[in-house]
CSV table of C-alpha atoms in Angstrom, one decimal:
chain,number,residue,atom,x,y,z
A,390,MET,CA,-0.2,-32.9,6.9
A,391,SER,CA,3.0,-30.8,7.5
A,392,LYS,CA,4.5,-29.0,4.7
A,393,ASN,CA,8.3,-28.5,5.4
A,394,ASN,CA,10.8,-26.4,3.3
A,395,THR,CA,14.4,-24.9,3.5
A,396,PHE,CA,15.3,-22.0,1.7
A,397,LYS,CA,18.9,-20.7,1.5
A,398,ALA,CA,19.8,-17.1,0.5
A,399,LEU,CA,21.7,-14.2,2.0
A,400,ASP,CA,19.8,-12.3,4.7
A,401,TYR,CA,18.9,-8.8,3.4
A,402,ARG,CA,19.5,-7.2,6.9
A,403,THR,CA,23.2,-8.6,7.0
A,404,ASN,CA,24.1,-9.9,3.7
A,405,LYS,CA,25.3,-13.1,5.4
A,406,PRO,CA,23.8,-16.6,4.1
A,407,ILE,CA,21.2,-18.1,6.0
A,408,SER,CA,19.0,-21.2,6.0
A,409,VAL,CA,15.3,-20.6,6.7
A,410,ASP,CA,13.2,-23.5,7.6
A,411,VAL,CA,9.4,-23.5,7.1
A,412,GLU,CA,6.8,-26.0,8.8
A,413,ASN,CA,3.3,-25.5,8.6
A,414,GLY,CA,3.2,-22.2,7.2
A,415,LYS,CA,5.7,-20.6,9.9
A,416,ILE,CA,9.0,-20.0,10.1
A,417,CYS,CA,10.4,-22.7,12.6
A,418,ALA,CA,14.3,-22.2,12.2
A,419,ILE,CA,16.7,-19.7,10.8
A,420,SER,CA,20.3,-20.2,11.1
A,421,GLU,CA,23.6,-18.7,9.7
A,422,ILE,CA,25.5,-21.1,7.2
A,423,ILE,CA,29.1,-21.4,6.5
A,424,GLU,CA,28.7,-22.8,2.9
A,425,THR,CA,29.2,-20.5,-0.1
A,426,LEU,CA,26.0,-20.1,-2.0
A,427,ASP,CA,25.7,-20.3,-5.8
A,428,THR,CA,23.5,-17.6,-6.1
A,429,ASN,CA,23.4,-14.1,-5.1
A,430,TYR,CA,19.6,-14.0,-4.0
A,431,PHE,CA,18.5,-12.3,-1.0
A,432,VAL,CA,15.7,-13.4,1.5
A,433,ALA,CA,13.4,-10.6,2.8
A,434,PRO,CA,9.7,-10.5,4.2
A,435,GLY,CA,7.3,-9.9,1.6
A,436,LEU,CA,5.7,-6.7,0.7
A,437,VAL,CA,2.8,-5.4,2.0
A,438,ASP,CA,0.8,-2.7,0.0
A,439,LEU,CA,-1.8,-0.7,2.1
A,440,GLN,CA,-3.1,1.3,-0.9
A,441,ILE,CA,-3.8,-0.5,-4.4
A,442,ASN,CA,-6.6,0.5,-6.6
A,443,GLY,CA,-5.8,-2.0,-9.0
A,444,PHE,CA,-3.3,-3.5,-11.5
A,445,LYS,CA,-2.8,-5.0,-15.3
A,446,GLY,CA,-6.2,-4.0,-16.1
A,447,ILE,CA,-8.3,-5.0,-13.2
A,448,ASP,CA,-10.0,-2.0,-11.3
A,449,PHE,CA,-11.1,-2.3,-7.6
A,450,ASN,CA,-13.4,0.7,-8.6
A,451,SER,CA,-15.0,-0.6,-11.6
A,452,LEU,CA,-18.4,-1.8,-11.2
A,453,ASP,CA,-17.6,-4.5,-13.8
A,454,LEU,CA,-15.4,-6.0,-11.1
A,455,LYS,CA,-15.8,-9.8,-10.8
A,456,ILE,CA,-15.0,-12.0,-8.1
A,457,THR,CA,-12.5,-13.7,-10.5
A,458,ASP,CA,-10.6,-10.5,-11.0
A,459,VAL,CA,-9.9,-10.3,-7.4
A,460,HIS,CA,-8.7,-13.8,-7.3
A,461,GLU,CA,-6.6,-13.0,-10.3
A,462,ILE,CA,-5.1,-9.7,-9.1
A,463,CYS,CA,-3.7,-11.8,-6.0
A,464,ASN,CA,-1.7,-14.0,-8.3
A,465,ILE,CA,-0.3,-10.9,-10.3
A,466,LEU,CA,0.7,-9.1,-7.2
A,467,LEU,CA,2.2,-12.3,-5.7
A,468,GLU,CA,4.7,-12.1,-8.9
A,469,LYS,CA,5.7,-8.8,-7.7
A,470,GLY,CA,6.7,-10.0,-4.3
A,471,ILE,CA,3.4,-8.7,-2.6
A,472,THR,CA,2.2,-11.1,0.0
A,473,SER,CA,-0.5,-8.9,1.5
A,474,PHE,CA,-2.4,-6.0,0.1
A,475,TYR,CA,-5.3,-3.7,0.8
A,476,PRO,CA,-7.5,-3.1,-2.1
A,477,THR,CA,-8.6,0.4,-2.2
A,478,VAL,CA,-12.3,1.5,-3.0
A,479,ILE,CA,-12.5,5.4,-3.6
A,480,THR,CA,-15.2,8.0,-3.6
A,481,ASN,CA,-18.4,6.9,-5.4
A,482,SER,CA,-22.0,6.7,-5.0
A,483,SER,CA,-23.3,4.6,-1.7
A,484,GLU,CA,-24.4,2.0,-3.9
A,485,ALA,CA,-21.3,1.7,-5.8
A,486,ILE,CA,-19.1,1.4,-2.8
A,487,GLU,CA,-21.4,-1.0,-1.3
A,488,LEU,CA,-21.3,-3.3,-4.5
A,489,LEU,CA,-17.5,-3.2,-4.7
A,490,LEU,CA,-17.1,-4.0,-0.9
A,491,THR,CA,-19.4,-6.9,-1.4
A,492,THR,CA,-17.5,-8.4,-4.4
A,493,ILE,CA,-14.2,-8.0,-2.7
A,494,SER,CA,-15.3,-9.6,0.6
A,495,THR,CA,-17.3,-12.4,-1.3
A,496,ALA,CA,-14.0,-13.2,-3.2
A,497,CYS,CA,-12.2,-13.5,0.1
A,498,ASN,CA,-15.1,-16.2,1.3
A,499,ASN,CA,-14.7,-18.0,-1.5
A,500,SER,CA,-10.9,-18.6,-1.7
A,501,LYS,CA,-8.4,-19.2,1.1
A,502,LYS,CA,-5.5,-17.8,-0.8
A,503,THR,CA,-7.3,-14.6,-1.8
A,504,ASP,CA,-8.2,-14.2,1.9
A,505,ALA,CA,-4.8,-14.7,3.0
A,506,SER,CA,-3.4,-12.1,0.4
A,507,ILE,CA,-6.1,-9.6,1.2
A,508,GLY,CA,-5.2,-7.9,4.8
A,509,GLY,CA,-8.4,-5.8,4.5
A,510,ILE,CA,-10.0,-3.1,2.6
A,511,HIS,CA,-8.8,0.5,2.4
A,512,LEU,CA,-11.9,2.9,1.9
A,513,GLU,CA,-10.3,6.2,0.6
A,514,GLY,CA,-13.2,8.7,0.6
A,515,PRO,CA,-15.9,9.8,0.2
A,516,PHE,CA,-15.7,11.6,3.4
A,517,ILE,CA,-12.8,13.8,1.9
A,518,SER,CA,-12.3,17.6,1.0
A,519,PHE,CA,-14.7,19.0,-1.2
A,520,GLN,CA,-12.1,21.5,-2.5
A,521,ASP,CA,-10.4,21.1,-5.8
A,522,GLY,CA,-6.8,20.2,-5.6
A,523,PRO,CA,-7.1,18.2,-2.1
A,524,ARG,CA,-9.9,16.2,-3.8
A,525,GLY,CA,-7.8,14.9,-6.4
A,526,ALA,CA,-9.0,12.6,-8.9
A,527,HIS,CA,-12.3,11.8,-6.9
A,528,SER,CA,-15.7,12.8,-8.0
A,529,LYS,CA,-17.0,15.9,-6.7
A,530,ASP,CA,-20.5,14.6,-6.9
A,531,PHE,CA,-20.0,11.9,-4.5
A,532,VAL,CA,-18.1,13.7,-1.8
A,533,GLN,CA,-20.0,14.0,1.5
A,534,ALA,CA,-19.7,14.6,5.4
A,535,PRO,CA,-18.8,11.4,7.4
A,536,ASP,CA,-21.8,9.4,8.2
A,537,TRP,CA,-21.5,6.6,10.7
A,538,ASN,CA,-24.6,4.9,9.7
A,539,LEU,CA,-23.7,4.7,6.2
A,540,PHE,CA,-20.2,3.5,7.2
A,541,GLU,CA,-21.7,0.8,9.2
A,542,LYS,CA,-23.8,-0.3,6.1
A,543,TRP,CA,-20.5,-0.4,4.1
A,544,GLN,CA,-18.7,-2.4,6.8
A,545,ARG,CA,-21.5,-5.2,6.9
A,546,ALA,CA,-21.3,-5.4,2.9
A,547,ALA,CA,-17.6,-5.9,3.7
A,548,ASN,CA,-18.0,-8.5,6.1
A,549,GLY,CA,-16.0,-6.3,8.6
A,550,LYS,CA,-13.0,-6.3,6.2
A,551,ILE,CA,-12.7,-2.3,6.1
A,552,LYS,CA,-9.6,-1.9,8.1
A,553,ILE,CA,-8.6,1.5,7.0
A,554,ILE,CA,-10.2,4.7,6.0
A,555,THR,CA,-8.9,7.8,4.5
A,556,LEU,CA,-10.9,11.1,5.4
A,557,SER,CA,-10.4,14.8,5.7
A,558,PRO,CA,-11.1,16.1,9.3
A,559,GLU,CA,-12.5,19.5,8.0
A,560,TRP,CA,-16.1,18.3,8.4
A,561,GLU,CA,-18.0,19.4,11.4
A,562,ASN,CA,-18.5,15.9,12.7
A,563,SER,CA,-15.4,14.1,11.9
A,564,THR,CA,-13.9,14.1,15.5
A,565,GLU,CA,-17.0,11.9,16.7
A,566,PHE,CA,-16.6,9.9,13.4
A,567,ILE,CA,-12.9,9.2,14.1
A,568,GLU,CA,-13.6,8.2,17.6
A,569,LYS,CA,-16.3,5.6,16.6
A,570,CYS,CA,-14.0,4.3,13.7
A,571,VAL,CA,-11.1,3.8,16.3
A,572,LYS,CA,-13.3,2.1,18.9
A,573,SER,CA,-14.3,-0.5,16.1
A,574,GLY,CA,-10.7,-1.2,15.1
A,575,VAL,CA,-10.5,0.9,11.9
A,576,ILE,CA,-7.2,2.8,11.4
A,577,VAL,CA,-8.1,6.4,10.6
A,578,SER,CA,-5.7,8.2,7.8
A,579,ILE,CA,-6.0,11.9,7.1
A,580,GLY,CA,-5.7,12.4,3.5
A,581,HIS,CA,-7.3,14.4,0.5
A,582,THR,CA,-7.9,17.2,3.1
A,583,ALA,CA,-7.8,20.9,3.3
A,584,ALA,CA,-8.0,21.0,7.1
A,585,THR,CA,-6.7,23.6,9.5
A,586,THR,CA,-4.0,22.9,12.1
A,587,GLU,CA,-6.6,22.9,14.8
A,588,GLN,CA,-8.8,20.3,12.9
A,589,ILE,CA,-5.9,18.1,12.3
A,590,GLN,CA,-4.7,18.2,15.8
A,591,ASN,CA,-8.3,17.1,16.9
A,592,ALA,CA,-8.4,14.3,14.4
A,593,ILE,CA,-5.0,13.0,16.1
A,594,LYS,CA,-6.4,13.5,19.6
A,595,ALA,CA,-9.6,11.4,18.4
A,596,GLY,CA,-7.3,8.5,17.2
A,597,ALA,CA,-6.1,9.2,13.9
A,598,THR,CA,-3.0,7.5,13.3
A,599,MET,CA,-1.9,7.7,9.8
A,600,SER,CA,-1.3,10.2,6.6
A,601,THR,CA,-2.4,9.2,3.3
A,602,HIS,CA,-0.1,9.7,0.5
A,603,LEU,CA,1.5,12.8,2.2
A,604,GLY,CA,2.4,15.6,-0.1
A,605,ASN,CA,-0.1,14.4,-2.7
A,606,GLY,CA,-3.7,15.1,-2.9
A,607,CYS,CA,-3.4,18.7,-2.2
A,608,HIS,CA,-3.5,22.4,-3.5
A,609,ALA,CA,-1.0,23.2,-5.9
A,610,MET,CA,0.1,26.5,-3.6
A,611,LEU,CA,0.2,26.5,0.2
A,612,PRO,CA,1.1,28.9,3.0
A,613,ARG,CA,4.9,28.6,3.6
A,614,HIS,CA,4.9,28.1,7.3
A,615,LYS,CA,1.3,27.1,8.5
A,616,ASN,CA,-0.4,24.3,6.3
A,617,TYR,CA,-1.7,20.7,6.5
A,618,ILE,CA,1.4,18.9,5.2
A,619,PHE,CA,3.6,20.5,7.7
A,620,GLU,CA,1.2,19.7,10.6
A,621,GLN,CA,1.1,16.3,9.7
A,622,LEU,CA,4.6,16.0,9.4
A,623,ALA,CA,5.4,17.5,12.6
A,624,SER,CA,3.0,14.9,14.4
A,625,GLU,CA,4.8,12.0,16.2
A,626,LYS,CA,1.6,10.0,16.2
A,627,LEU,CA,1.1,10.3,12.6
A,628,TRP,CA,2.5,7.6,10.2
A,629,SER,CA,3.4,8.8,6.8
A,630,THR,CA,2.4,6.7,3.5
A,631,LEU,CA,4.5,7.8,0.6
A,632,ILE,CA,4.3,7.2,-3.4
A,633,ALA,CA,7.9,6.9,-4.1
A,634,ASP,CA,7.5,6.2,-7.7
A,635,GLY,CA,9.8,8.8,-8.9
A,636,PHE,CA,6.8,11.0,-10.2
A,637,HIS,CA,4.5,11.9,-7.5
A,638,LEU,CA,7.0,13.4,-5.0
A,639,PRO,CA,10.6,14.9,-6.3
A,640,ASP,CA,13.5,13.3,-4.4
A,641,SER,CA,14.4,16.2,-2.3
A,642,LEU,CA,11.0,15.9,-0.6
A,643,LEU,CA,11.2,12.3,0.0
A,644,LYS,CA,14.3,12.8,1.6
A,645,ILE,CA,12.9,15.6,3.8
A,646,PHE,CA,9.9,13.5,4.7
A,647,LEU,CA,12.2,10.3,5.4
A,648,LYS,CA,14.5,12.4,7.7
A,649,THR,CA,11.7,13.9,9.6
A,650,LYS,CA,10.2,10.3,10.3
A,651,PRO,CA,12.5,7.8,9.7
A,652,ASN,CA,10.8,5.1,11.7
A,653,THR,CA,7.3,6.0,10.8
A,654,SER,CA,7.3,6.2,7.1
A,655,ILE,CA,5.5,3.5,4.8
A,656,LEU,CA,5.8,3.1,1.2
A,657,VAL,CA,2.5,2.6,-0.9
A,658,SER,CA,2.1,2.2,-4.7
A,659,ASP,CA,-1.5,3.7,-5.0
A,660,ALA,CA,-1.4,1.7,-8.2
A,661,THR,CA,-4.2,1.8,-10.7
A,662,SER,CA,-5.4,-0.5,-13.1
A,663,PHE,CA,-3.1,0.7,-15.6
A,664,ALA,CA,-0.1,-0.7,-13.8
A,665,GLY,CA,1.5,-3.5,-15.5
A,666,LEU,CA,0.3,-2.6,-19.0
A,667,PRO,CA,2.4,-1.4,-21.7
A,668,SER,CA,2.9,2.2,-22.6
A,669,GLY,CA,0.0,3.7,-24.4
A,670,THR,CA,-3.1,5.9,-24.2
A,671,TYR,CA,-6.1,4.5,-22.3
A,672,LYS,CA,-9.3,5.5,-21.2
A,673,SER,CA,-9.9,6.0,-17.6
A,674,HIS,CA,-13.6,5.8,-16.1
A,675,ILE,CA,-12.5,8.6,-13.6
A,676,GLY,CA,-10.4,11.3,-15.7
A,677,GLY,CA,-11.0,10.6,-19.4
A,678,ASN,CA,-8.0,9.7,-21.5
A,679,VAL,CA,-4.9,9.0,-19.8
A,680,GLU,CA,-1.4,8.3,-21.2
A,681,LEU,CA,1.2,6.1,-19.9
A,682,ASN,CA,4.7,7.0,-21.2
A,683,ASP,CA,7.6,4.8,-21.8
A,684,ASP,CA,9.3,6.1,-18.5
A,685,GLY,CA,6.2,4.5,-16.4
A,686,LYS,CA,4.7,7.9,-15.8
A,687,LEU,CA,1.0,8.0,-16.2
A,688,CYS,CA,-0.7,11.5,-16.8
A,689,MET,CA,-3.7,13.1,-18.4
A,690,GLN,CA,-3.3,13.0,-22.6
A,691,GLY,CA,-2.0,16.1,-23.7
A,692,ASN,CA,-0.8,17.4,-20.3
A,693,THR,CA,2.2,15.5,-19.0
A,694,ASP,CA,2.4,17.8,-16.0
A,695,MET,CA,-0.9,16.5,-14.5
A,696,LEU,CA,-0.5,13.0,-13.1
A,697,ALA,CA,-3.5,10.5,-13.5
A,698,GLY,CA,-2.3,8.2,-10.7
A,699,SER,CA,0.3,5.7,-10.3
A,700,ALA,CA,1.1,2.9,-12.9
A,701,GLN,CA,3.8,1.2,-10.9
A,702,SER,CA,4.0,-1.6,-8.3
A,703,LEU,CA,5.4,-1.1,-4.7
A,704,LEU,CA,8.4,-3.1,-5.8
A,705,TRP,CA,9.2,-0.4,-8.4
A,706,CYS,CA,8.8,2.2,-5.4
A,707,VAL,CA,11.6,0.1,-3.6
A,708,ASN,CA,13.9,0.1,-6.5
A,709,GLN,CA,13.5,3.9,-7.0
A,710,LEU,CA,14.6,4.6,-3.4
A,711,VAL,CA,17.5,1.9,-3.6
A,712,LYS,CA,18.7,2.9,-7.3
A,713,LYS,CA,18.7,6.7,-6.3
A,714,GLN,CA,20.6,5.9,-2.8
A,715,ILE,CA,17.9,7.5,-0.9
A,716,THR,CA,17.9,5.1,1.7
A,717,SER,CA,19.6,1.7,2.2
A,718,LEU,CA,18.2,-1.5,0.9
A,719,GLN,CA,17.1,-2.7,4.5
A,720,ASN,CA,15.6,0.6,5.3
A,721,THR,CA,13.5,0.9,2.1
A,722,TRP,CA,12.6,-2.9,2.2
A,723,ASN,CA,11.4,-2.4,5.9
A,724,MET,CA,9.2,0.3,4.9
A,725,ALA,CA,7.3,-1.4,2.2
A,726,SER,CA,7.2,-4.8,4.3
A,727,ILE,CA,7.3,-4.7,8.2
A,728,LYS,CA,6.6,-1.0,8.8
A,729,PRO,CA,3.1,-1.3,7.2
A,730,THR,CA,2.0,-4.2,9.5
A,731,GLU,CA,3.7,-2.1,12.6
A,732,ALA,CA,1.6,0.7,11.9
A,733,LEU,CA,-1.9,-1.3,11.6
A,734,PHE,CA,-1.2,-3.6,14.8
A,735,GLY,CA,1.5,-1.8,16.7
A,736,THR,CA,4.0,-4.3,16.1
A,737,SER,CA,4.8,-6.1,12.9
A,738,ASN,CA,3.4,-9.5,12.6
A,739,ASN,CA,5.7,-10.4,9.4
A,740,PHE,CA,9.2,-10.4,10.6
A,741,LEU,CA,11.7,-12.7,9.1
A,742,GLU,CA,11.9,-14.7,12.5
A,743,VAL,CA,11.3,-17.8,14.3
A,744,ASP,CA,7.7,-18.4,14.9
A,745,TYR,CA,6.5,-15.9,12.6
A,746,LYS,CA,4.2,-16.7,9.4
A,747,ALA,CA,6.4,-17.7,6.5
A,748,ASP,CA,5.5,-14.9,4.1
A,749,PHE,CA,8.8,-14.1,2.5
A,750,VAL,CA,10.5,-13.6,-1.1
A,751,LEU,CA,13.8,-14.3,-2.4
A,752,PHE,CA,15.0,-11.5,-4.9
A,753,GLU,CA,17.9,-10.9,-6.9
A,754,LYS,CA,19.6,-7.5,-7.0
A,755,ASN,CA,21.3,-6.7,-10.3
A,756,ILE,CA,22.0,-3.8,-12.7
A,757,ASN,CA,18.4,-3.9,-13.4
A,758,GLY,CA,17.4,-3.4,-9.8
A,759,ILE,CA,15.7,-5.7,-7.5
A,760,GLN,CA,13.9,-8.6,-9.2
A,761,ILE,CA,11.7,-11.1,-7.3
A,762,LYS,CA,12.8,-14.7,-7.9
A,763,GLN,CA,10.4,-16.5,-5.8
A,764,THR,CA,7.5,-15.7,-3.4
A,765,ILE,CA,6.7,-17.6,-0.5
A,766,LYS,CA,3.1,-17.4,1.1
A,767,ASP,CA,1.9,-19.2,4.2
A,768,GLY,CA,5.1,-21.5,3.7
A,769,GLU,CA,4.2,-22.6,0.2
A,770,ILE,CA,5.8,-21.3,-3.0
A,771,VAL,CA,3.3,-19.6,-5.0
A,772,PHE,CA,5.6,-17.9,-7.6
A,773,SER,CA,9.0,-19.0,-8.8
A,774,ASP,CA,11.2,-17.5,-11.6
A,775,LEU,CA,14.3,-19.6,-10.3
A,776,ILE,CA,16.6,-20.9,-12.9
A,777,LYS,CA,17.2,-24.7,-12.4
A,778,ASN,CA,20.7,-26.0,-12.8
A,779,SER,CA,20.6,-28.9,-15.3
C-alpha cells in the first residue's frame, strides 16, 4: 500500500518555499512554489548522531539496559529531529560489552522502527590509551590492546551492527587491527589517544578515516607544536567529529577546527543518560556523583571545571553554533545531518533530494533557537508538534 504525503516549508538551503512530495518512504518530487506560506517552518534532512551514550535516564552502558529502553530512546530522539543514530558502547569488561551489544542488536531485530533509526553501533574502546587524560572517564581496569578475535566475538553478538570503532593507535598491533576492521567494513576512528605522530600516520595509512571528539579525551597539557591533536587536524584523510555543546570546546578552538576542515567536520552530541533530565545532582555508574547545572553543563559534583560528559542533544549543538554565528545555518545543519553519512559511506544517503529516503524534519527558528516541529521517518510522520489552525 503506497503512502503519499506532501510537505510545504522553506528550504533550509535557500529560504525559498518548496513542496516536498513523499511516496513509499522516498522523496518523489521537490518543487518551488509561488504561494506564500502561512508559517516560517524550514524543511531539512533529519539529524544523524554518530555518538550517543544515552538519553533521558536510559544508558546504553548500563547492564540494566532493556530492549524496551532501546525502543524508547528511538522515540525520544525522533522528537529531537534525530532520524538516525549510533548507540555508543564504551570501555567495559568483555562480558559486559557483549551483553550490551546483544541487547541493542536484539532490539533492532524486534522492531523495524528501531532498526531503521539505529544506523549501527559505535564501539568506543576498550582499545584506547591507558594514560590518564586521554583515557577520559573510561575505566582503566578494562583498557586493553586491540584483539581481533575478541572484536569478532563482539561483532557476532552485535549481529554485524558495529559500524564504527574508536581506538588509539599507540598499541603495538594497532595497524594490523585497523586494516582488518577496514576490510570488514568498519569505520576506524582515532580517539582517546596518546599516540605519536608516526603512530597516527601509520593508522591513517592502515585506513583510519575519522577522529573521535577531537580536542577532548586528551592531556590537559600538550607540546605546543608536535602533538596528536595537530597531527589529526592536519590530515586531509581524517574527518573530525566535534562536541559543540558550548562546554567541551571553547568557541575560538571550534572556529579553528572548522576553518581548517570546513568540508570534513561533523557534529556529535556524545550525550549521556543525563541528557534531557532536569538540573540537579545524579549518581553516575562511571564517575560517581555528577551535577547538571541550570546552564546545561554536566560536571563532577563540587568541581565545575571537570566535565562528566555531555547532557545535551545534537540539536542543542546545532543551536549553539547558529546562535553564536560561528557558522551559517545551512553549514551547521549539514555537519549534523548529511556530513555524517558522507563520512560513513563516501557519499551522503540522506540528501533532501528526489529519490532519497524521506528522512527529514520541519523546524521553526525563533528567538529561542531552532525547535523541531515535525519529524518524518521513512515517509511517515513519527513526531509532530504542529499547531493546527481551527
